XYZ file of C-alpha atoms in Angstrom:
665
model
C -6.765 -25.206 -14.636
C -3.744 -26.330 -16.534
C -1.743 -23.107 -15.430
C -2.918 -23.783 -11.859
C -1.666 -27.394 -11.941
C 1.579 -26.335 -13.406
C 2.245 -23.834 -10.820
C 1.281 -26.495 -8.027
C 3.456 -29.241 -9.318
C 6.733 -27.313 -10.043
C 6.463 -24.712 -7.268
C 6.053 -27.662 -4.869
C 8.938 -29.548 -6.511
C 11.488 -27.020 -6.574
C 11.114 -25.341 -3.053
C 13.496 -27.854 -1.407
C 16.130 -27.112 -4.066
C 16.113 -23.330 -3.553
C 18.974 -22.068 -1.269
C 18.053 -19.101 1.121
C 19.824 -15.685 0.984
C 21.827 -14.666 4.016
C 19.981 -11.593 5.571
C 21.511 -9.089 7.965
C 19.353 -6.382 9.145
C 21.564 -3.205 9.479
C 18.696 -0.641 10.230
C 15.471 -1.590 11.969
C 14.064 2.070 11.510
C 10.575 2.013 10.082
C 10.330 4.141 6.952
C 6.608 4.816 6.595
C 6.517 5.739 2.904
C 8.834 3.075 1.566
C 7.380 0.191 3.862
C 3.751 0.941 3.197
C 4.519 0.930 -0.590
C 6.052 -2.435 -0.130
C 3.184 -3.530 1.914
C 0.693 -2.551 -0.619
C 2.559 -4.398 -3.332
C 2.557 -7.430 -0.798
C -1.343 -7.004 -0.569
C -1.852 -6.974 -4.449
C 0.650 -10.007 -4.627
C -1.202 -11.859 -2.066
C -4.602 -13.196 -2.212
C -5.655 -11.317 -5.409
C -2.708 -12.630 -7.308
C -3.108 -16.354 -6.165
C -6.833 -16.204 -6.790
C -6.392 -14.846 -10.200
C -4.043 -17.716 -11.017
C -6.747 -20.101 -9.913
C -6.546 -20.728 -6.145
C -9.545 -21.359 -4.352
C -8.987 -19.206 -1.387
C -11.128 -21.603 0.884
C -8.370 -24.115 0.656
C -6.047 -21.723 2.570
C -5.283 -22.432 6.071
C -2.788 -20.179 8.091
C -1.943 -23.224 10.296
C -1.130 -25.567 7.219
C 2.139 -24.068 5.833
C 2.861 -24.559 2.275
C -0.586 -25.758 1.719
C -2.026 -26.300 -1.081
C 1.436 -25.151 -2.633
C 4.404 -23.229 -1.246
C 3.480 -20.338 -3.722
C -0.086 -20.254 -2.643
C 0.882 -19.985 0.980
C 3.685 -17.570 0.517
C 1.147 -15.097 -1.566
C -2.180 -16.047 -0.004
C -1.280 -16.093 3.653
C 2.064 -14.537 4.294
C 2.287 -11.725 1.919
C -1.192 -10.690 2.345
C -1.362 -11.128 6.096
C 1.777 -9.294 6.879
C 0.601 -6.447 4.842
C -2.641 -6.268 6.735
C -1.037 -6.442 10.085
C 1.745 -3.922 9.700
C -1.051 -1.298 8.937
C -2.821 -1.992 12.153
C 0.774 -1.745 13.963
C 1.215 1.550 12.751
C -2.310 2.960 12.591
C -3.653 1.349 15.758
C -0.885 0.509 18.043
C 2.320 2.651 17.427
C 1.303 6.105 18.762
C 3.608 7.536 16.266
C 1.543 10.510 15.119
C -1.450 12.857 16.250
C -4.490 11.020 17.831
C -7.677 10.797 15.805
C -9.611 12.222 18.858
C -7.678 15.629 18.273
C -8.302 15.435 14.408
C -10.563 17.770 12.419
C -13.597 15.467 12.404
C -13.789 14.911 16.100
C -13.007 18.429 16.716
C -16.054 19.340 14.781
C -18.088 16.769 16.820
C -16.790 18.241 20.185
C -13.484 17.198 20.502
C -13.673 15.143 23.407
C -12.756 11.374 23.998
C -16.378 10.774 24.639
C -17.266 12.230 21.297
C -14.738 9.972 19.574
C -16.220 7.024 21.556
C -19.762 7.692 20.255
C -18.359 7.907 16.852
C -16.745 4.502 16.989
C -19.837 2.945 18.371
C -21.879 4.392 15.535
C -19.394 3.023 13.071
C -19.531 -0.396 14.763
C -23.262 -0.362 14.609
C -23.284 0.241 10.939
C -21.336 -2.863 10.298
C -23.045 -4.892 13.221
C -19.747 -5.245 15.217
C -20.137 -5.765 18.860
C -18.624 -3.102 20.905
C -17.246 -5.710 23.213
C -14.918 -7.023 20.281
C -13.301 -3.590 19.697
C -9.589 -3.862 21.077
C -8.767 -1.914 24.221
C -5.912 0.544 24.209
C -6.298 1.405 20.418
C -4.386 4.560 19.278
C -5.795 5.528 15.906
C -3.674 8.077 14.187
C -4.783 11.013 12.050
C -1.324 10.525 10.189
C 1.826 9.005 10.917
C 5.095 10.564 11.142
C 7.995 9.803 8.266
C 10.087 7.357 10.309
C 10.050 5.672 13.759
C 11.867 3.190 15.867
C 9.348 0.091 15.994
C 10.932 -1.394 19.201
C 8.565 -1.235 21.918
C 8.922 1.617 24.592
C 7.764 -0.589 27.458
C 7.153 -4.015 28.580
C 4.439 -5.707 26.457
C 1.675 -7.444 28.351
C 1.884 -10.956 27.014
C -0.236 -12.596 29.720
C -1.786 -15.699 28.138
C -5.441 -16.930 28.077
C -6.245 -20.258 26.764
C -7.392 -20.491 23.262
C -8.020 -23.419 20.997
C -6.770 -26.956 20.155
C -5.141 -26.457 16.577
C -3.652 -29.003 14.190
C -0.643 -27.377 12.632
C 1.800 -28.018 9.829
C 5.046 -25.846 10.071
C 7.183 -24.225 7.505
C 9.800 -27.102 8.232
C 6.845 -29.518 7.619
C 6.395 -30.728 11.427
C 2.856 -31.707 11.909
C 1.293 -31.672 15.493
C -1.621 -30.920 17.588
C -1.112 -27.595 19.941
C -3.078 -25.853 22.482
C -2.745 -22.115 21.625
C -2.998 -19.042 23.887
C -4.274 -15.494 23.343
C -1.769 -12.997 24.747
C -3.217 -9.995 26.416
C -1.740 -7.743 23.814
C -3.942 -9.233 21.260
C -6.871 -7.629 22.780
C -5.407 -4.679 24.517
C -2.919 -2.609 22.475
C -1.976 -0.165 25.286
C 1.551 -1.651 25.818
C 2.219 -1.644 21.914
C 3.509 1.850 21.686
C 6.826 2.302 19.742
C 10.039 3.975 21.146
C 9.882 7.254 19.266
C 9.710 9.044 15.788
C 11.253 12.028 13.864
C 7.811 14.078 14.210
C 8.202 14.811 10.546
C 5.106 15.303 8.034
C 6.395 14.013 4.861
C 3.693 13.715 1.940
C 5.072 10.422 0.921
C 4.553 8.942 4.216
C 1.018 10.138 4.493
C 0.377 8.759 1.051
C 1.876 5.439 1.947
C -0.423 4.907 4.669
C -3.492 6.383 2.772
C -2.800 3.864 0.240
C -2.826 1.138 2.692
C -6.038 2.279 4.145
C -8.002 2.661 0.973
C -6.908 -0.571 -0.486
C -8.154 -2.409 2.502
C -11.187 -0.380 2.891
C -12.240 -1.117 -0.678
C -11.666 -4.855 0.180
C -13.417 -4.653 3.528
C -16.365 -2.664 2.371
C -16.774 -3.832 -1.132
C -19.927 -6.077 -0.304
C -22.348 -6.429 2.567
C -23.282 -9.176 4.753
C -26.281 -10.820 6.547
C -26.585 -9.303 9.984
C -27.701 -12.687 11.509
C -25.170 -15.079 10.010
C -22.411 -12.804 9.034
C -22.465 -14.313 5.560
C -21.002 -12.070 2.748
C -23.372 -11.190 -0.023
C -23.134 -8.836 -3.014
C -24.732 -5.365 -2.795
C -27.723 -5.272 -5.064
C -28.618 -1.753 -4.088
C -27.177 1.204 -2.132
C -30.120 0.977 0.317
C -29.826 -2.742 1.135
C -28.148 -1.885 4.450
C -31.577 -0.370 5.577
C -33.597 -3.454 5.220
C -33.027 -4.603 8.792
C -31.331 -7.725 7.454
C -27.966 -6.644 5.968
C -25.144 -4.530 7.268
C -22.275 -2.801 5.555
C -19.074 -4.465 5.118
C -18.209 -8.005 3.917
C -18.377 -9.247 7.566
C -18.840 -7.534 10.759
C -15.189 -7.521 11.723
C -13.874 -6.761 8.347
C -16.409 -3.855 8.118
C -15.442 -2.266 11.293
C -11.849 -2.109 10.206
C -12.930 -0.595 6.853
C -14.946 1.978 8.800
C -12.021 2.951 11.226
C -9.558 3.090 8.282
C -11.974 5.264 6.358
C -12.328 7.613 9.238
C -8.680 7.835 9.418
C -8.199 8.529 5.691
C -10.675 11.432 5.852
C -8.903 12.967 8.837
C -5.579 13.118 6.988
C -7.064 14.437 3.747
C -8.912 17.018 5.866
C -5.488 18.107 7.514
C -3.853 18.329 3.963
C -6.645 20.557 2.741
C -6.878 22.711 5.690
C -3.312 22.868 7.183
C -0.515 21.797 4.819
C -1.145 23.556 1.454
C 1.953 25.551 0.984
C 2.590 28.749 -1.368
C 6.063 28.915 -0.924
C 5.719 31.372 2.162
C 3.277 29.732 4.617
C 1.334 26.748 5.229
C -2.689 26.769 5.166
C -2.800 28.164 1.564
C -6.449 27.741 0.454
C -7.040 24.710 -2.063
C -9.916 24.605 -4.268
C -11.109 22.645 -7.257
C -10.630 25.682 -9.523
C -6.938 25.698 -8.534
C -4.489 26.840 -11.241
C -0.950 26.522 -10.644
C -0.100 29.187 -13.310
C -1.544 31.756 -10.872
C 0.802 30.729 -8.136
C 1.556 26.963 -7.193
C 0.207 25.522 -3.943
C 1.654 22.255 -2.871
C 2.493 20.053 -0.056
C 6.081 20.798 1.067
C 8.661 17.813 1.527
C 9.176 18.089 5.266
C 7.026 19.812 8.015
C 8.193 19.461 11.706
C 5.424 19.005 13.882
C 5.687 20.113 17.400
C 3.242 17.670 19.372
C 1.146 18.817 22.035
C -0.980 16.859 24.468
C -4.726 17.100 24.383
C -7.394 14.626 25.786
C -4.109 12.975 27.239
C -2.758 11.973 23.806
C -0.887 13.590 20.957
C -2.248 16.577 18.976
C -0.705 19.004 16.427
C 0.994 21.966 17.653
C 3.257 24.339 16.019
C 4.172 23.295 12.263
C 7.412 24.387 10.773
C 8.389 23.933 7.013
C 11.850 22.247 7.286
C 12.117 21.444 3.530
C 9.968 23.572 1.180
C 10.588 21.881 -2.046
C 8.175 19.910 -4.100
C 9.369 16.250 -4.660
C 8.187 13.852 -7.353
C 8.205 11.090 -4.804
C 5.808 12.852 -2.639
C 3.584 13.572 -5.681
C 3.257 10.093 -6.920
C 2.933 8.641 -3.642
C 0.032 11.003 -2.993
C -1.589 10.658 -6.439
C -2.069 6.863 -6.168
C -4.028 6.726 -3.081
C -5.739 9.996 -3.815
C -6.930 8.411 -6.965
C -8.060 5.021 -5.299
C -10.006 7.202 -2.594
C -11.551 9.227 -5.434
C -12.805 5.883 -7.050
C -13.646 4.355 -3.726
C -15.985 7.454 -2.646
C -17.086 8.474 -6.303
C -20.478 10.114 -6.114
C -20.611 11.451 -9.758
C -23.921 10.921 -11.268
C -22.142 10.023 -14.401
C -20.664 6.961 -12.609
C -23.576 4.591 -13.086
C -21.400 1.498 -12.470
C -20.127 2.552 -9.015
C -20.351 -0.458 -6.600
C -23.481 -0.166 -4.643
C -21.831 -1.269 -1.365
C -19.533 1.696 -1.675
C -22.541 4.196 -2.545
C -24.187 3.009 0.710
C -21.094 3.884 2.826
C -21.230 7.496 1.685
C -24.857 8.155 1.409
C -25.014 10.280 4.545
C -24.632 7.482 7.098
C -22.153 6.612 8.283
C -20.134 9.012 6.193
C -21.370 12.216 4.802
C -22.657 12.345 1.147
C -20.985 14.880 -1.276
C -22.631 18.228 -2.229
C -24.846 18.267 -5.442
C -22.150 20.688 -6.961
C -19.618 17.804 -6.795
C -21.845 15.142 -8.498
C -21.768 16.808 -11.908
C -18.145 16.183 -12.674
C -17.556 19.887 -13.495
C -14.339 21.122 -11.666
C -15.440 24.583 -12.682
C -18.484 24.449 -10.453
C -17.308 22.003 -7.778
C -16.648 23.224 -4.230
C -14.197 22.239 -1.361
C -15.830 20.226 1.130
C -15.052 18.189 4.275
C -16.832 14.966 3.145
C -14.887 12.116 1.694
C -15.378 12.488 -1.943
C -15.023 16.304 -1.991
C -11.738 15.993 -0.467
C -10.613 13.269 -2.930
C -11.655 15.412 -5.697
C -10.096 18.529 -4.474
C -6.673 16.933 -3.592
C -6.281 14.636 -6.416
C -6.998 17.611 -8.744
C -4.214 19.674 -7.037
C -1.821 16.788 -7.056
C -2.194 15.864 -10.689
C -1.825 19.580 -11.706
C 1.193 19.958 -9.768
C 2.518 16.864 -11.129
C 2.397 18.283 -14.821
C 3.178 22.001 -13.765
C 6.003 21.366 -11.279
C 7.579 18.219 -12.358
C 6.981 17.638 -16.129
C 9.679 18.986 -18.464
C 7.991 19.324 -21.682
C 11.112 19.542 -23.967
C 12.639 16.313 -22.645
C 9.169 14.641 -22.073
C 9.940 13.365 -18.539
C 9.145 14.121 -14.914
C 11.880 15.453 -12.891
C 12.695 14.867 -9.209
C 11.967 18.317 -7.529
C 10.852 21.940 -7.800
C 11.636 24.785 -5.619
C 10.991 28.507 -5.860
C 9.969 28.455 -9.538
C 12.724 26.161 -10.544
C 12.809 22.643 -11.609
C 15.770 20.485 -11.045
C 17.412 18.704 -13.927
C 17.746 15.160 -12.514
C 15.381 12.236 -13.221
C 15.235 9.364 -10.854
C 14.228 6.358 -12.734
C 12.511 4.571 -9.803
C 10.233 7.582 -9.322
C 9.513 8.099 -12.986
C 8.534 4.421 -13.465
C 6.274 4.493 -10.269
C 4.796 7.734 -11.370
C 3.340 5.647 -14.296
C 1.643 3.331 -11.827
C 0.121 6.384 -10.075
C -1.046 8.045 -13.403
C -2.555 4.751 -14.521
C -4.855 4.800 -11.376
C -5.574 8.458 -11.539
C -6.723 7.884 -15.308
C -8.959 4.923 -14.171
C -10.456 6.883 -11.349
C -11.458 9.796 -13.440
C -12.699 7.596 -16.245
C -14.632 5.457 -13.775
C -12.725 2.393 -14.602
C -12.250 -0.354 -11.925
C -9.254 0.222 -9.434
C -7.971 -1.610 -6.419
C -7.514 -5.244 -7.014
C -9.268 -4.887 -10.342
C -6.893 -2.199 -11.752
C -5.994 -4.344 -14.761
C -9.591 -5.141 -15.866
C -11.500 -3.507 -18.477
C -14.907 -1.767 -17.242
C -18.314 -1.521 -18.540
C -17.929 2.326 -18.546
C -15.436 4.805 -19.469
C -16.202 8.356 -19.068
C -13.160 9.392 -21.151
C -12.515 12.718 -19.033
C -10.324 15.641 -20.093
C -8.037 14.680 -17.206
C -8.144 11.146 -18.026
C -6.877 11.952 -21.568
C -4.251 14.258 -20.296
C -2.862 11.601 -17.856
C -2.705 8.910 -20.894
C -0.783 11.484 -22.714
C 1.808 11.792 -19.976
C 2.103 8.081 -19.440
C 2.898 7.730 -23.088
C 5.729 10.503 -23.039
C 7.116 9.161 -19.709
C 7.343 5.535 -20.781
C 8.785 6.557 -24.151
C 11.532 8.634 -22.207
C 12.334 5.634 -20.064
C 12.968 3.382 -22.955
C 14.637 6.292 -25.209
C 16.838 8.083 -22.761
C 17.639 5.657 -19.906
C 18.160 2.273 -21.342
C 21.868 1.313 -21.870
C 23.402 -1.070 -24.395
C 23.084 -4.110 -21.892
C 19.482 -3.674 -21.906
C 19.241 -2.414 -18.377
C 17.956 1.255 -17.211
C 20.326 3.554 -15.454
C 19.134 4.826 -12.220
C 18.766 8.074 -13.339
C 20.014 10.923 -15.781
C 20.799 14.614 -15.538
C 18.841 16.376 -18.363
C 21.481 17.721 -20.745
C 24.225 15.718 -18.950
C 25.131 12.164 -18.038
C 23.372 9.034 -16.882
C 23.755 8.179 -13.194
C 26.475 5.259 -13.017
C 24.294 2.687 -11.568
C 21.786 0.285 -12.836
C 20.288 -1.234 -9.582
C 17.912 -4.102 -9.045
C 15.413 -1.589 -7.649
C 15.338 0.551 -10.689
C 14.935 -2.401 -13.175
C 12.061 -3.911 -11.353
C 10.441 -0.618 -10.658
C 10.620 -0.026 -14.329
C 9.126 -3.294 -15.141
C 6.074 -2.454 -12.968
C 5.902 0.989 -14.594
C 5.994 -0.180 -18.001
C 3.403 -2.858 -17.321
C 1.211 0.058 -16.001
C 1.831 1.970 -19.248
C 0.638 -0.998 -21.326
C -2.400 -1.455 -19.273
C -3.240 1.964 -19.509
C -2.693 2.550 -23.065
C -2.997 -1.010 -24.527
C 0.059 -0.321 -26.627
C 1.990 -3.759 -26.785
C 5.318 -2.063 -27.186
C 5.346 -1.373 -23.544
C 4.467 -5.079 -22.719
C 7.433 -6.117 -24.976
C 9.632 -3.511 -23.430
C 8.718 -4.902 -19.826
C 9.317 -8.398 -20.875
C 12.777 -7.701 -22.312
C 13.665 -5.766 -19.179
C 12.599 -8.479 -17.012
C 14.506 -11.009 -18.974
C 17.686 -8.874 -18.984
C 17.379 -8.267 -15.211
C 16.838 -11.956 -14.427
C 20.053 -12.667 -16.469
C 22.068 -10.047 -14.833
C 20.994 -10.416 -11.345
C 18.986 -13.354 -10.307
C 21.174 -15.385 -7.995
C 20.197 -19.067 -7.886
C 22.219 -19.683 -4.797
C 20.493 -16.834 -2.961
C 16.984 -17.564 -4.555
C 16.723 -13.628 -5.246
C 18.234 -10.831 -7.015
C 21.741 -9.645 -5.991
C 24.425 -7.500 -7.321
C 27.909 -7.962 -6.146
C 29.331 -9.704 -3.116
C 26.462 -8.145 -1.063
C 23.206 -6.244 -1.831
C 21.310 -3.704 0.104
C 17.768 -4.210 0.267
C 15.252 -1.510 1.512
C 11.398 -1.711 1.603
C 11.816 0.196 -1.933
C 13.483 -2.822 -3.200
C 10.906 -5.148 -1.754
C 8.133 -3.165 -3.324
C 9.696 -3.217 -6.833
C 10.343 -6.921 -6.549
C 6.836 -7.871 -5.454
C 5.342 -5.463 -8.088
C 7.554 -6.826 -10.852
C 6.873 -10.458 -10.119
C 3.206 -9.860 -10.085
C 3.363 -7.917 -13.298
C 5.289 -10.974 -14.799
C 2.843 -13.444 -13.436
C -0.218 -11.525 -14.460
C 0.826 -9.607 -17.655
C 4.042 -10.419 -18.933
C 4.319 -14.257 -18.846
C 4.633 -16.309 -21.968
C 1.538 -16.635 -24.056
C 1.058 -18.197 -27.430
C 4.232 -18.826 -29.192
C 6.320 -16.782 -26.494
C 8.818 -19.065 -24.863
C 11.299 -17.069 -22.786
C 12.276 -19.387 -20.009
C 12.501 -16.246 -17.485
C 8.718 -15.735 -18.059
C 7.425 -19.245 -17.452
C 4.747 -19.036 -15.016
C 6.124 -21.984 -12.974
C 9.569 -20.496 -12.793
C 8.169 -17.193 -11.631
C 6.179 -19.049 -8.848
C 9.265 -20.580 -7.498
C 11.104 -17.219 -7.754
C 8.433 -15.757 -5.732
C 8.820 -18.325 -2.923
C 12.449 -18.238 -2.929
C 12.709 -14.509 -2.816
C 9.962 -14.136 -0.243
C 11.143 -16.919 2.110
C 14.643 -15.884 1.785
C 14.621 -12.083 2.272
C 11.201 -11.332 3.789
C 10.916 -14.120 6.257
C 14.594 -14.526 6.311
C 15.115 -11.095 8.121
C 13.348 -8.090 6.673
C 9.942 -8.911 8.286
C 11.031 -8.356 11.803
C 8.293 -9.894 13.523
C 4.916 -11.525 13.121
C 1.461 -10.998 14.760
C -0.243 -14.092 16.108
C -3.181 -15.590 14.416
C -3.809 -15.045 10.582
C -0.334 -15.695 9.325
C 0.139 -19.086 11.071
C 1.965 -17.999 14.248
C 0.469 -19.092 17.662
C 1.316 -18.578 21.128
C 2.076 -22.114 22.663
C 3.301 -22.842 26.013
C 6.970 -23.678 25.998
C 7.483 -23.526 22.382
C 9.241 -20.265 21.800
C 8.379 -17.192 19.700
C 8.547 -18.842 15.984
C 5.909 -21.721 16.443
C 5.260 -22.156 12.691
C 9.111 -22.394 12.074
C 9.074 -19.771 9.317
C 11.960 -17.700 10.669
C 9.704 -14.953 11.841
C 9.403 -14.384 15.431
C 6.352 -13.071 17.452
C 6.699 -9.375 18.378
C 7.885 -10.282 21.997
C 10.718 -12.219 20.727
C 11.820 -9.917 17.957
C 14.840 -8.148 19.582
C 14.980 -4.817 21.256
C 14.455 -4.399 25.120
C 10.744 -5.224 24.931
C 10.248 -6.668 21.527
C 9.449 -5.024 18.030
C 6.382 -4.506 16.041
C 5.354 -6.660 13.009
C 6.829 -4.374 10.402
C 9.614 -4.244 7.882
C 13.077 -3.287 8.664
C 14.498 -0.274 6.845
C 17.746 -1.740 5.427
C 19.284 -5.064 5.162
C 22.208 -6.515 3.293
C 21.550 -9.708 1.260
C 24.693 -12.051 0.928
C 25.244 -14.782 -1.451
């Protein structure tokens, strides 16, 4: 309670003193991989962070800005809700990828829109969600393309319908009562399609949205609810949803989203398994749990051009052409992390006696298929490739981990290198990717050993299976973390952006690199429990703060102007959360840079200045405090983020993050 009061008092007192950075968006292009990584960090730095610091989530109200504190609102409402709504903007509204109706699961059911409709109704019934509440014009994707223009392609139907009388307090402190309206696009997504995309399948982009899907699915489906009252309850058994009183999901509405997101996750994994495995010559190489890269690598190439055709009057995969046949470390870690989360979410190994009963109920045959008996034993030698959720997670996480070791790890140097092609490793190490690979490896190890993942990835579990692959991951974590500290650290305490093995360091020491390394070293500490990694992460955070934190701008800058991308925002969010949860001063530690109240203020000034200040291009109405009110413009909560119809472009812009912005002092 003392820490909660300290954050409350100082975060509230200093907000008015914090200057705001000047943000100029230079490129609105939506980068799927980068943005979805950032939004995952925003999710983890949202409700879970605030609650872990003592916030009672029931005290949050989207219409009461800066209450109970500016930090609580920025984390528990803005960071968290932007993360969720951006996922829906891409996955349900954009149209920037093949439609689920033409994906492998629906093809197996018959392949028509009617077949998909029946499936959606079955998923709604499993969670007790009324079919009348399902948004019209939804365009669920099998997978998204790598980048897209998030400006709307045509006029958005914003025809208003009267809503509720609401008391609001805006970000500027204005208190008033308003009559809200509900725009037509809130219930019908058909006019929210984006302007176009690159039509590239890039593994990092697929991994980025998969990560968003599985993180939210675990949140939405981690409990059950009473059907009559919609009250959330803990699942005491995996058959509780069959008693006539309870339904899957923590609520009907959240449960429905969890169902659709899981359906989309399975579709993209089925496509990866069946169509995108590459042996260096052609796509569609067979992937099995017995995969041995020494007998010939099979991996997901960096870029595949998709010629989209039309089936069922929507997008379908046509011809596939490999544009870039290399294996990239960024693709590997951005797949390994969500594949590991999905493995833990769907885990049906008999040895995992601590698995959440609510998750078991989701994958017991209804509404999602159970795994074959061969995959319950935990023996890869006897496991089989399958189309159910756990079989896909088992097969693809195994492939991705083995490729991380075989294609990207350079054993003499003890580090992961950027790329591999035609049997040759590159000599370059990009620090950002090596650091985030530590995060992916930590989650992989936890999933293999049946330790908690998701929001609980820093917690100890009641079970540890101590698997062979889990031990191998821990060894790799140790070697990679030691390489970061031994080979990439400069005399000024900052890390270089990269190094060419046997050659020179890269010239730069970017903000992105430092804070990604703080995130990665914290993951190494949590995985190995070796205090030297916590100490190193603390030292790096302090050095970064001293070198780059700009009090005038309220964020980290370098030189007269600093370029921010979603990769930057991901690293900042992840590092701040690491500092607040794991690196903050304890006991006799007294570094001013790692005092909790100071970190809370940095969180607020960074988020309000750079995210609300320009990089979050638009805001959905509802859960983040924005309301449609007649005659009051497109930013009724006065937080600097407009509604989608007022966000620039001919017809408006989706509620997503810009691809590039310049932050000036």
